[in-house]
Coordinates of C-alpha atoms and ligand atoms in Angstrom, one line a residue:
Chain A
X1 CA 32.7 -39.4 -27.1
X2 CA 32.1 -40.8 -23.9
X3 CA 30.0 -38.6 -21.5
X4 CA 30.8 -39.1 -17.8
X5 CA 27.9 -38.0 -15.6
X6 CA 29.9 -38.8 -12.4
X7 CA 29.9 -35.5 -10.1
X8 CA 33.1 -34.1 -9.4
X9 CA 33.5 -33.7 -5.5
X10 CA 32.7 -30.0 -4.5
X11 CA 35.0 -29.5 -1.3
X12 CA 34.5 -25.7 -1.1
X13 CA 30.7 -26.0 -1.0
X14 CA 31.0 -28.6 1.7
X15 CA 33.3 -26.5 3.9
X16 CA 31.0 -23.2 3.3
X17 CA 28.0 -25.2 4.2
X18 CA 29.9 -26.2 7.6
X19 CA 30.9 -22.7 8.4
X20 CA 27.2 -21.4 7.9
X21 CA 25.9 -24.2 10.2
X22 CA 28.7 -23.3 12.8
X23 CA 27.5 -19.5 12.4
X24 CA 24.0 -20.3 12.8
X25 CA 24.7 -22.5 16.0
X26 CA 26.8 -19.8 17.5
X27 CA 24.0 -17.4 17.5
X28 CA 21.4 -20.0 18.9
X29 CA 23.9 -21.0 21.8
X30 CA 24.7 -17.4 22.7
X31 CA 21.1 -16.8 23.0
X32 CA 20.2 -19.5 24.9
X33 CA 23.2 -19.1 27.4
X34 CA 22.0 -15.4 28.0
X35 CA 18.5 -16.6 28.8
X36 CA 19.8 -19.3 31.1
X37 CA 22.0 -17.0 33.2
X38 CA 19.0 -14.6 33.3
X39 CA 16.7 -16.9 34.4
X40 CA 19.3 -18.4 37.1
X41 CA 20.1 -14.9 38.4
X42 CA 16.4 -14.1 38.6
X43 CA 15.5 -17.3 40.4
X44 CA 17.9 -16.0 43.1
X45 CA 16.5 -12.7 43.4
X46 CA 12.8 -14.2 43.8
X47 CA 14.4 -16.9 46.3
X48 CA 14.9 -13.7 48.7
X49 CA 11.9 -11.3 47.5
X50 CA 8.6 -12.7 47.0
X51 CA 7.5 -12.4 43.4
X52 CA 4.3 -10.5 44.6
X53 CA 6.3 -7.7 46.4
X54 CA 8.3 -7.3 43.0
X55 CA 5.2 -7.2 40.9
X56 CA 2.9 -5.1 43.0
X57 CA 5.2 -3.0 45.1
X58 CA 4.9 0.7 44.6
X59 CA 8.3 1.5 46.0
X60 CA 11.6 0.9 44.5
X61 CA 14.6 1.8 46.6
X62 CA 17.1 -1.1 46.2
X63 CA 19.9 1.5 46.8
X64 CA 18.6 3.1 49.7
X65 CA 17.2 2.0 53.3
X66 CA 14.6 0.7 53.9
X67 CA 15.0 -1.2 50.7
X68 CA 12.1 -1.8 48.9
X69 CA 11.5 -3.8 45.5
X70 CA 8.2 -2.9 43.9
X71 CA 8.5 -2.6 40.0
X72 CA 5.6 -0.6 39.5
X73 CA 7.5 2.7 39.5
X74 CA 9.9 1.5 37.0
X75 CA 7.2 0.0 34.9
X76 CA 5.3 3.0 35.2
X77 CA 8.3 5.2 34.0
X78 CA 8.8 3.1 31.1
X79 CA 5.0 3.0 30.2
X80 CA 5.0 6.9 30.0
X81 CA 7.7 6.9 27.9
X82 CA 6.3 4.3 25.4
X83 CA 2.8 6.1 25.6
X84 CA 4.3 9.7 25.1
X85 CA 6.7 8.7 22.3
X86 CA 4.0 6.9 20.4
X87 CA 1.9 9.9 20.7
X88 CA 4.4 12.0 18.8
X89 CA 6.0 9.4 16.4
X90 CA 2.8 7.4 15.1
X91 CA 0.5 10.0 13.8
X92 CA 3.2 12.2 12.7
X93 CA 5.2 9.2 11.1
X94 CA 2.2 8.0 9.1
X95 CA 1.1 11.4 8.1
X96 CA 4.8 12.3 6.9
X97 CA 4.8 8.7 5.3
X98 CA 1.3 9.5 3.5
X99 CA 2.7 12.7 2.0
X100 CA 6.1 11.5 1.2
X101 CA 4.3 8.4 -0.7
X102 CA 1.2 9.8 -2.2
X103 CA 1.7 13.5 -2.7
X104 CA 5.2 14.5 -2.9
X105 CA 6.7 14.8 -6.4
X106 CA 9.7 12.5 -7.1
X107 CA 12.2 15.3 -6.6
X108 CA 11.2 16.0 -2.7
X109 CA 10.9 12.4 -2.4
X110 CA 14.5 11.6 -3.4
X111 CA 15.8 14.4 -1.2
X112 CA 13.6 13.6 1.9
X113 CA 13.9 9.8 1.8
X114 CA 17.6 9.5 2.4
X115 CA 17.6 12.3 5.0
X116 CA 15.1 10.3 7.2
X117 CA 17.6 7.5 6.9
X118 CA 20.3 9.6 8.2
X119 CA 18.4 11.0 11.0
X120 CA 17.5 7.5 11.9
X121 CA 21.3 7.0 12.5
X122 CA 21.9 9.9 15.1
X123 CA 23.4 8.6 18.2
X124 CA 20.6 8.8 21.2
X125 CA 23.0 10.9 23.4
X126 CA 22.8 13.7 21.1
X127 CA 18.8 13.5 21.4
X128 CA 18.9 13.4 25.2
X129 CA 21.0 16.4 25.2
X130 CA 18.8 18.2 22.7
X131 CA 15.9 17.5 25.1
X132 CA 17.6 19.0 28.2
X133 CA 18.7 22.2 26.7
X134 CA 15.6 22.5 24.2
X135 CA 12.6 20.9 24.9
X136 CA 12.6 20.9 28.8
X137 CA 13.0 24.8 29.0
X138 CA 10.1 25.0 26.4
X139 CA 7.9 22.7 28.7
X140 CA 8.9 25.0 31.6
X141 CA 7.7 27.9 29.8
X142 CA 4.4 26.4 29.2
X143 CA 3.8 24.6 32.5
X144 CA 5.6 26.1 35.2
X145 CA 5.6 23.0 37.5
X146 CA 7.9 21.1 35.2
X147 CA 10.8 19.8 36.9
X148 CA 14.4 20.1 35.3
X149 CA 14.3 16.2 34.8
X150 CA 11.0 15.2 33.5
X151 CA 9.3 12.2 31.7
X152 CA 7.3 14.4 29.1
X153 CA 10.8 15.7 27.8
X154 CA 12.0 12.3 27.5
X155 CA 9.0 10.9 25.9
X156 CA 8.8 13.6 23.3
X157 CA 12.6 13.2 22.6
X158 CA 12.2 9.6 22.1
X159 CA 9.2 10.3 19.9
X160 CA 11.4 12.4 17.9
X161 CA 14.0 10.0 17.8
X162 CA 12.0 7.1 16.4
X163 CA 10.0 9.2 14.0
X164 CA 12.0 9.0 11.0
X165 CA 12.4 5.2 11.3
X166 CA 8.3 5.2 11.4
X167 CA 7.9 7.3 8.6
X168 CA 10.4 5.5 6.6
X169 CA 9.2 2.3 7.3
X170 CA 5.6 3.2 6.7
X171 CA 6.5 4.9 3.3
X172 CA 8.0 1.6 2.1
X173 CA 4.8 -0.1 3.3
X174 CA 2.7 2.6 1.2
X175 CA 5.1 2.2 -1.6
X176 CA 4.7 -1.3 -1.8
X177 CA 0.9 -1.2 -2.5
X178 CA 0.6 -1.4 -6.2
X179 CA -0.2 1.3 -8.1
X180 CA -2.8 -0.7 -10.1
X181 CA -5.0 -0.6 -7.0
X182 CA -4.7 3.2 -6.9
X183 CA -5.8 3.4 -10.7
X184 CA -8.6 1.0 -10.1
X185 CA -9.9 3.2 -7.3
X186 CA -9.4 6.4 -9.3
X187 CA -11.1 4.8 -12.2
X188 CA -14.3 4.7 -9.7
X189 CA -14.3 8.2 -8.9
X190 CA -12.4 8.4 -5.9
X191 CA -10.2 11.5 -4.8
X192 CA -7.0 11.1 -3.9
X193 CA -7.8 11.4 0.0
X194 CA -10.2 8.5 -0.5
X195 CA -7.8 6.4 -2.3
X196 CA -5.1 7.0 0.5
X197 CA -7.4 6.3 3.4
X198 CA -9.6 3.6 2.0
X199 CA -7.2 1.8 -0.3
X200 CA -3.8 2.4 0.1
X201 CA -3.6 2.6 4.2
X202 CA -5.6 -0.4 4.6
X203 CA -3.5 -2.6 2.1
X204 CA -0.3 -1.2 3.8
X205 CA -1.7 -2.2 7.5
X206 CA 0.7 -4.9 8.2
X207 CA 3.9 -2.9 7.2
X208 CA 2.5 0.0 9.1
X209 CA 1.8 -2.2 12.1
X210 CA 5.2 -3.5 12.0
X211 CA 6.7 0.1 12.2
X212 CA 4.9 0.8 15.1
X213 CA 6.0 -2.4 16.9
X214 CA 9.4 -1.5 16.2
X215 CA 9.2 2.1 17.5
X216 CA 7.5 0.8 20.8
X217 CA 10.2 -1.7 21.0
X218 CA 12.9 0.9 20.6
X219 CA 11.1 3.2 23.1
X220 CA 10.7 0.3 25.6
X221 CA 14.5 -0.3 25.2
X222 CA 15.7 3.3 24.7
X223 CA 18.3 4.3 27.7
X224 CA 20.6 7.2 27.2
X225 CA 18.1 9.9 26.0
X226 CA 15.6 9.0 28.7
X227 CA 18.3 9.0 31.6
X228 CA 19.5 12.4 30.5
X229 CA 15.9 13.9 30.1
X230 CA 13.8 12.2 32.7
X231 CA 16.7 11.6 35.5
X232 CA 16.7 8.9 37.6
X233 CA 14.0 9.0 40.3
X234 CA 11.9 5.8 40.6
X235 CA 8.6 7.4 41.0
X236 CA 5.3 6.0 40.8
X237 CA 3.1 8.8 39.3
X238 CA 1.5 9.4 35.8
X239 CA 2.5 12.9 36.0
X240 CA 4.7 13.4 32.9
X241 CA 6.1 16.6 34.6
X242 CA 8.0 14.8 37.1
X243 CA 11.2 13.1 37.2
X244 CA 10.7 9.3 36.8
X245 CA 13.2 6.5 35.9
X246 CA 12.5 3.7 33.7
X247 CA 13.8 -0.1 33.6
X248 CA 16.6 0.4 31.3
X249 CA 17.7 3.5 33.1
X250 CA 17.7 1.6 36.6
X251 CA 19.8 -1.1 34.8
X252 CA 22.3 1.4 33.5
X253 CA 22.6 3.3 36.8
X254 CA 23.2 0.1 38.9
X255 CA 25.7 -1.4 36.1
X256 CA 27.7 2.1 36.3
X257 CA 28.0 1.7 40.1
X258 CA 30.3 -0.7 41.9
X259 CA 27.8 -3.2 42.9
X260 CA 29.5 -6.5 44.1
X261 CA 28.2 -9.5 42.2
X262 CA 26.1 -11.8 44.0
X263 CA 24.5 -9.1 46.4
X264 CA 20.6 -8.7 46.0
X265 CA 21.3 -5.5 44.4
X266 CA 23.2 -7.2 41.8
X267 CA 20.3 -9.5 41.3
X268 CA 17.7 -6.7 40.8
X269 CA 19.4 -6.1 37.5
X270 CA 18.5 -9.6 36.4
X271 CA 14.9 -9.7 37.8
X272 CA 14.5 -6.2 36.0
X273 CA 16.0 -7.5 32.6
X274 CA 13.8 -10.7 32.7
X275 CA 10.7 -8.4 33.0
X276 CA 12.0 -6.3 30.2
X277 CA 12.6 -9.5 28.1
X278 CA 9.1 -11.1 28.7
X279 CA 7.6 -7.8 27.8
X280 CA 9.4 -7.3 24.6
X281 CA 8.9 -11.0 23.8
X282 CA 5.0 -10.6 24.6
X283 CA 5.0 -7.5 22.5
X284 CA 6.5 -9.3 19.4
X285 CA 4.3 -12.3 19.9
X286 CA 1.1 -10.4 19.9
X287 CA 2.6 -8.2 17.1
X288 CA 3.0 -11.3 14.7
X289 CA 0.0 -12.8 15.8
X290 CA -2.1 -9.8 14.8
X291 CA -0.2 -9.1 11.7
X292 CA -0.9 -12.6 10.6
X293 CA -4.7 -11.9 11.0
X294 CA -4.5 -8.1 9.3
X295 CA -2.5 -9.3 6.6
X296 CA -4.2 -8.4 3.4
X297 CA -2.1 -10.1 0.5
X298 CA -2.2 -8.8 -2.8
X299 CA -0.4 -9.2 -6.0
Chain B
X1 CA -15.8 5.6 -44.3
X2 CA -19.4 4.1 -44.0
X3 CA -20.5 5.1 -40.7
X4 CA -24.1 5.4 -40.2
X5 CA -24.8 9.1 -39.3
X6 CA -28.1 8.6 -36.9
X7 CA -26.0 7.1 -34.0
X8 CA -25.4 9.4 -31.3
X9 CA -21.9 10.5 -30.8
X10 CA -20.9 9.9 -26.9
X11 CA -17.3 10.7 -27.0
X12 CA -15.8 13.0 -29.6
X13 CA -12.1 12.8 -30.0
X14 CA -10.8 15.9 -32.1
X15 CA -7.2 16.2 -33.0
X16 CA -6.0 14.6 -29.9
X17 CA -2.2 14.4 -29.6
X18 CA -0.5 13.1 -26.4
X19 CA 3.1 13.1 -25.6
X20 CA 5.5 11.9 -22.7
X21 CA 8.3 14.4 -22.1
X22 CA 8.2 15.6 -25.8
X23 CA 7.8 12.2 -27.4
X24 CA 4.8 11.9 -29.1
X25 CA 2.8 8.9 -28.4
X26 CA -0.5 9.7 -30.1
X27 CA -0.5 11.7 -33.1
X28 CA -3.6 14.0 -34.2
X29 CA -6.3 11.5 -33.6
X30 CA -9.9 12.3 -34.5
X31 CA -12.5 9.6 -34.1
X32 CA -16.1 9.2 -32.9
X33 CA -17.4 6.8 -30.1
X34 CA -21.0 6.0 -30.8
X35 CA -23.7 5.3 -28.2
X36 CA -24.3 1.7 -27.3
X37 CA -21.6 0.2 -29.5
X38 CA -18.4 -1.5 -29.0
X39 CA -15.5 0.3 -30.5
X40 CA -12.2 -1.6 -30.6
X41 CA -8.8 -0.1 -30.9
X42 CA -6.2 -2.2 -32.4
X43 CA -2.6 -2.1 -33.4
X44 CA 0.8 -3.2 -32.7
X45 CA 2.2 -3.1 -29.0
X46 CA 3.7 0.5 -28.3
X47 CA 1.4 2.3 -30.6
X48 CA -0.4 4.5 -28.3
X49 CA -3.4 2.4 -27.7
X50 CA -3.3 2.6 -23.9
X51 CA -2.2 6.1 -23.8
X52 CA -5.4 7.2 -26.1
X53 CA -7.7 5.2 -24.0
X54 CA -6.6 6.7 -20.8
X55 CA -7.2 9.9 -22.0
X56 CA -10.7 9.2 -22.3
X57 CA -11.2 9.4 -18.6
X58 CA -8.2 11.5 -17.6
X59 CA -6.3 8.7 -16.2
X60 CA -3.0 10.3 -17.8
X61 CA -3.1 13.0 -15.3
X62 CA -1.2 10.8 -12.7
X63 CA 1.6 10.8 -14.9
X64 CA 4.1 13.2 -15.0
X65 CA 5.4 15.4 -18.0
X66 CA 2.3 14.2 -20.1
X67 CA 1.2 16.9 -22.4
X68 CA -2.1 16.7 -24.3
X69 CA -3.4 18.8 -27.1
X70 CA -6.9 18.6 -29.0
X71 CA -10.2 18.3 -27.6
X72 CA -12.3 15.4 -26.1
X73 CA -15.9 15.9 -25.5
X74 CA -18.2 13.8 -23.5
X75 CA -22.0 14.4 -24.9
X76 CA -20.3 17.9 -26.0
X77 CA -18.6 18.7 -22.8
X78 CA -15.0 19.3 -22.7
X79 CA -13.3 16.8 -20.7
X80 CA -10.3 19.1 -20.4
X81 CA -12.2 22.4 -20.2
X82 CA -11.4 24.5 -17.4
X83 CA -13.2 24.0 -14.1
X84 CA -13.7 20.3 -15.1
X85 CA -13.3 18.0 -12.1
X86 CA -11.3 14.6 -13.2
X87 CA -13.1 13.0 -10.5
X88 CA -16.6 13.7 -12.0
X89 CA -15.3 12.6 -15.5
X90 CA -14.4 9.3 -13.9
X91 CA -17.7 8.7 -12.3
X92 CA -19.2 8.8 -15.9
X93 CA -16.2 7.2 -17.7
X94 CA -15.2 4.0 -16.1
X95 CA -12.3 1.5 -16.6
X96 CA -11.2 -2.0 -16.8
X97 CA -7.5 -2.5 -16.8
X98 CA -5.2 -5.2 -18.4
X99 CA -4.4 -7.2 -15.1
X100 CA -7.3 -7.8 -12.8
X101 CA -6.9 -5.5 -10.1
X102 CA -9.6 -6.1 -7.3
X103 CA -9.2 -4.4 -3.9
X104 CA -7.8 -6.8 -1.0
X105 CA -11.5 -6.6 0.2
X106 CA -14.5 -9.0 0.0
X107 CA -16.2 -9.6 -3.2
X108 CA -19.2 -7.3 -2.1
X109 CA -16.9 -4.6 -0.8
X110 CA -15.2 -4.4 -4.1
X111 CA -18.5 -4.0 -6.0
X112 CA -19.9 -1.7 -3.4
X113 CA -16.9 0.5 -3.0
X114 CA -17.5 2.8 -5.7
X115 CA -21.1 3.6 -5.3
X116 CA -20.5 3.9 -1.3
X117 CA -17.6 6.4 -1.5
X118 CA -19.6 8.6 -4.1
X119 CA -22.7 8.4 -2.1
X120 CA -24.6 7.3 -5.1
X121 CA -28.2 7.0 -4.6
X122 CA -30.4 3.7 -4.1
X123 CA -29.7 0.6 -2.5
X124 CA -26.3 -0.4 -2.4
X125 CA -27.1 -4.1 -2.1
X126 CA -29.4 -4.1 -5.2
X127 CA -26.7 -2.2 -7.1
X128 CA -24.1 -4.9 -6.1
X129 CA -26.3 -7.8 -7.1
X130 CA -27.3 -6.1 -10.2
X131 CA -23.7 -5.5 -11.2
X132 CA -22.5 -9.1 -10.4
X133 CA -25.3 -10.3 -12.7
X134 CA -24.4 -8.0 -15.4
X135 CA -20.9 -9.2 -15.4
X136 CA -22.2 -12.8 -15.2
X137 CA -20.4 -13.4 -12.1
X138 CA -23.4 -13.5 -9.7
X139 CA -24.0 -17.4 -9.9
X140 CA -20.5 -18.2 -9.0
X141 CA -20.3 -15.8 -5.9
X142 CA -23.7 -15.4 -4.6
X143 CA -23.1 -17.7 -1.6
X144 CA -19.6 -16.2 -0.8
X145 CA -19.9 -12.6 -0.9
X146 CA -18.0 -11.9 2.1
X147 CA -15.1 -13.9 0.7
X148 CA -11.8 -12.1 -0.3
X149 CA -11.9 -11.1 -3.9
X150 CA -8.4 -12.3 -4.1
X151 CA -9.5 -16.1 -3.8
X152 CA -11.0 -15.8 -7.2
X153 CA -9.4 -16.9 -10.2
X154 CA -8.0 -14.5 -12.7
X155 CA -10.9 -14.7 -14.9
X156 CA -13.4 -14.2 -12.1
X157 CA -11.5 -11.3 -10.8
X158 CA -11.5 -9.6 -14.3
X159 CA -15.3 -10.2 -14.3
X160 CA -15.4 -8.8 -10.8
X161 CA -13.5 -5.8 -12.0
X162 CA -16.2 -5.2 -14.9
X163 CA -18.9 -5.5 -12.2
X164 CA -17.2 -3.1 -10.2
X165 CA -17.2 -0.6 -13.0
X166 CA -20.7 -1.3 -13.8
X167 CA -21.8 -0.7 -10.3
X168 CA -21.2 3.0 -11.0
X169 CA -23.5 3.1 -14.1
X170 CA -21.2 4.9 -16.1
X171 CA -21.8 6.2 -19.5
X172 CA -18.8 4.9 -21.2
X173 CA -16.8 1.7 -20.1
X174 CA -13.0 1.6 -21.3
X175 CA -11.3 -1.7 -21.3
X176 CA -7.7 -2.0 -21.9
X177 CA -6.7 -5.4 -23.0
X178 CA -9.2 -7.0 -20.6
X179 CA -8.4 -10.5 -21.7
X180 CA -4.6 -10.3 -22.3
X181 CA -4.2 -12.0 -18.7
X182 CA -7.0 -14.6 -19.1
X183 CA -7.2 -18.1 -20.6
X184 CA -9.4 -18.8 -23.7
X185 CA -12.3 -19.8 -21.7
X186 CA -12.4 -16.7 -19.5
X187 CA -11.8 -14.7 -22.5
X188 CA -14.9 -16.1 -24.4
X189 CA -17.0 -15.5 -21.1
X190 CA -15.9 -12.0 -21.5
X191 CA -16.6 -11.9 -24.8
X192 CA -20.3 -13.1 -24.5
X193 CA -20.6 -10.7 -21.7
X194 CA -19.7 -7.8 -24.0
X195 CA -22.6 -8.6 -26.3
X196 CA -25.0 -8.3 -23.4
X197 CA -23.4 -4.9 -22.1
X198 CA -23.3 -3.1 -25.3
X199 CA -27.1 -3.0 -25.0
X200 CA -27.0 -0.6 -22.4
X201 CA -23.4 0.7 -22.4
X202 CA -20.8 2.5 -24.6
X203 CA -17.8 0.3 -24.7
X204 CA -14.3 1.2 -26.1
X205 CA -11.8 -2.0 -25.8
X206 CA -8.2 -2.0 -26.7
X207 CA -7.2 -5.3 -27.9
X208 CA -4.0 -6.6 -29.6
X209 CA -6.2 -9.8 -30.6
X210 CA -7.7 -9.2 -34.1
X211 CA -10.1 -11.9 -33.8
X212 CA -11.6 -10.7 -30.6
X213 CA -11.8 -7.0 -32.4
X214 CA -13.6 -8.8 -35.5
X215 CA -16.0 -10.7 -33.1
X216 CA -16.9 -8.2 -30.7
X217 CA -16.9 -4.7 -32.1
X218 CA -18.8 -2.8 -34.5
X219 CA -16.4 0.0 -35.1
X220 CA -12.7 -0.5 -35.3
X221 CA -9.7 2.0 -35.2
X222 CA -6.4 0.8 -36.2
X223 CA -3.6 2.8 -34.7
X224 CA 0.2 2.8 -35.8
X225 CA 2.8 4.6 -34.2
X226 CA 0.4 6.9 -32.7
X227 CA -1.2 7.5 -36.0
X228 CA -5.1 6.6 -36.6
X229 CA -4.7 4.7 -39.9
X230 CA -7.9 3.7 -40.3
X231 CA -11.4 4.0 -38.6
X232 CA -14.6 2.4 -39.7
X233 CA -17.2 -0.4 -39.5
X234 CA -15.3 -3.5 -38.2
X235 CA -16.7 -5.4 -41.4
X236 CA -15.2 -3.0 -43.5
X237 CA -11.9 -2.5 -41.7
X238 CA -11.3 -6.1 -41.7
X239 CA -12.5 -7.4 -44.9
X240 CA -12.2 -4.3 -47.2
X241 CA -9.4 -1.9 -45.6
X242 CA -9.2 1.3 -47.3
X243 CA -5.3 1.5 -46.2
X244 CA -2.8 -1.1 -47.3
X245 CA -1.1 -0.7 -43.7
X246 CA -4.2 -2.0 -42.2
X247 CA -4.7 -4.8 -44.5
X248 CA -1.3 -6.0 -43.9
X249 CA -2.0 -5.7 -40.1
X250 CA -5.4 -7.4 -39.9
X251 CA -4.2 -10.2 -42.2
X252 CA -1.6 -10.8 -40.0
X253 CA 1.5 -9.9 -42.2
X254 CA 3.2 -7.9 -39.3
X255 CA 2.5 -7.0 -35.7
Ligands
ADP1 N1 4.3 6.2 -18.5 C1 5.1 6.8 -19.5 N2 6.1 7.4 -19.5 C2 6.8 7.5 -20.7 N3 6.3 6.9 -21.9 C3 5.4 6.3 -22.0 C4 4.5 6.0 -20.8 N4 3.6 5.1 -21.1 C5 3.7 4.8 -22.5 N5 4.7 5.5 -23.2 C6 5.2 5.6 -24.2 O1 4.2 5.7 -25.1 C7 4.1 5.0 -26.3 C8 2.7 4.2 -26.4 O2 2.5 3.5 -25.2 P1 1.0 2.7 -24.8 O3 0.2 3.6 -25.2 O4 1.3 2.3 -23.7 O5 1.1 1.7 -26.3 P2 0.0 0.4 -26.3 O6 -0.9 0.4 -25.3 O7 -0.5 0.6 -27.7 O8 0.8 -0.9 -26.2 C9 5.1 4.1 -26.3 O9 6.5 4.3 -27.0 C10 5.5 3.7 -24.8 O10 7.1 3.9 -24.6
MG2 MG1 -1.3 -0.8 -23.6

């Protein structure tokens, strides 16, 4: 019998390959276009307002007279939300993950883990409403000077919002540490606390760190819940009981109004967005650099 | 059984049965482990060797729905008695596992880890050096103690795990098929090492490698389906087994 080693043409495969390539191109092209528009409009803004006024100004009143374009109040607002929410979400998230991964029985785990994933999917408006009707009154009961709209309430609710994600990701990171390491540690006379804190957590560090970065990115980007709970007052303060405005909240506020395209106010949107973009990019770059250094590989 | 009676019994296993969710894995096993000797546990895979070995330092405590009956004593103290802390048990009975499992830390910190967390007395550095020397690893790693243990070869990693156990100066060292993941050269290095170690330590080694058992051990236990078929002097078990199942197994007719 004659054997034929000649391949048949595989048309379907070629077609699929081509369409995958197109999809890859589309995503890259759109990103590039977005960045170009952002850069162009931001440039237009800085032609009119000196960049130093923008970066170091302590008044942000682009919608009121006299107009002022100092970003610090918005930056400060965003920072308070990030720090405040991290204080809530990171420690509690790790603790919850340690409990789930190292101490909980399989039964508890199998119930709690899916619940965490559902919680992570609740729309953020709901959290904003929860902050207004529940967290703020509680804060007011403790600190009399608490404003109806305040940064603390928003930060706490954002913390609660990202908590399930942090807990779930940290749990995954802990679970990915092989049991053989735990057994090795136990066989040396370690208690479960020592095994957890000195072997498992350090081995899971890069995964834990990744969850932190994601939590912070989400806190920076969070808009709805923060607008509802913290109000819309660009306020250069570190007092968490006062109303503030974050960068994203400002963008929403102006976008919802009827600001004509091409005006300076319109261009502020792009300047703020560009800063936001730069910040998150820097965060992600540092994160991946740090993670590469911290990564402890194991079998 | 020809067992010299003057040797001290360190571990005494009496009528031990262990089951996983009702399925018996070890059935009514009784045997002594003598001081400063090597005892090999052999038998086909799945016969309960690991289960039995792990009961000697309470590593089965971590597995859900394990049930155990019978008695195991370490120098006459009941390992499972009321008020016994499994952490204390593991301080005195160390373990080396089938697959090398060094911590993702430096070579030095791997060995120093046990003594450090347990606050053992004496100079940690000295302990680490001694342990590495005993494990015949010192010459290979003395210039790179701060390197990650994960950069070592498989055989070196396993000797590191032995050093890690030795640094605790345990009374007994349990080894669960310590060479099964290693090449022949690394295997023979570890066997040489065992000869050195038995001068100071009591060793129980599980192996599915009959030649290894015959080479290194003084006593051999043959386990089949969780039943201790035969226990005795290694010479006797391999050359004049009392049970025909043992004979079939050691001559390689099954398993
Ligand atoms: N964690 C476990 N859960 C349930 N059954 C197990 C577990 N570990 C071992 N077994 C069962 O117990 C028996 C003995 O296993 P093991 O002690 O690992 O044998 P060996 O080490 O001799 O190969 C096997 O039938 C195995 O399936
Ligand atoms: Mg086994």
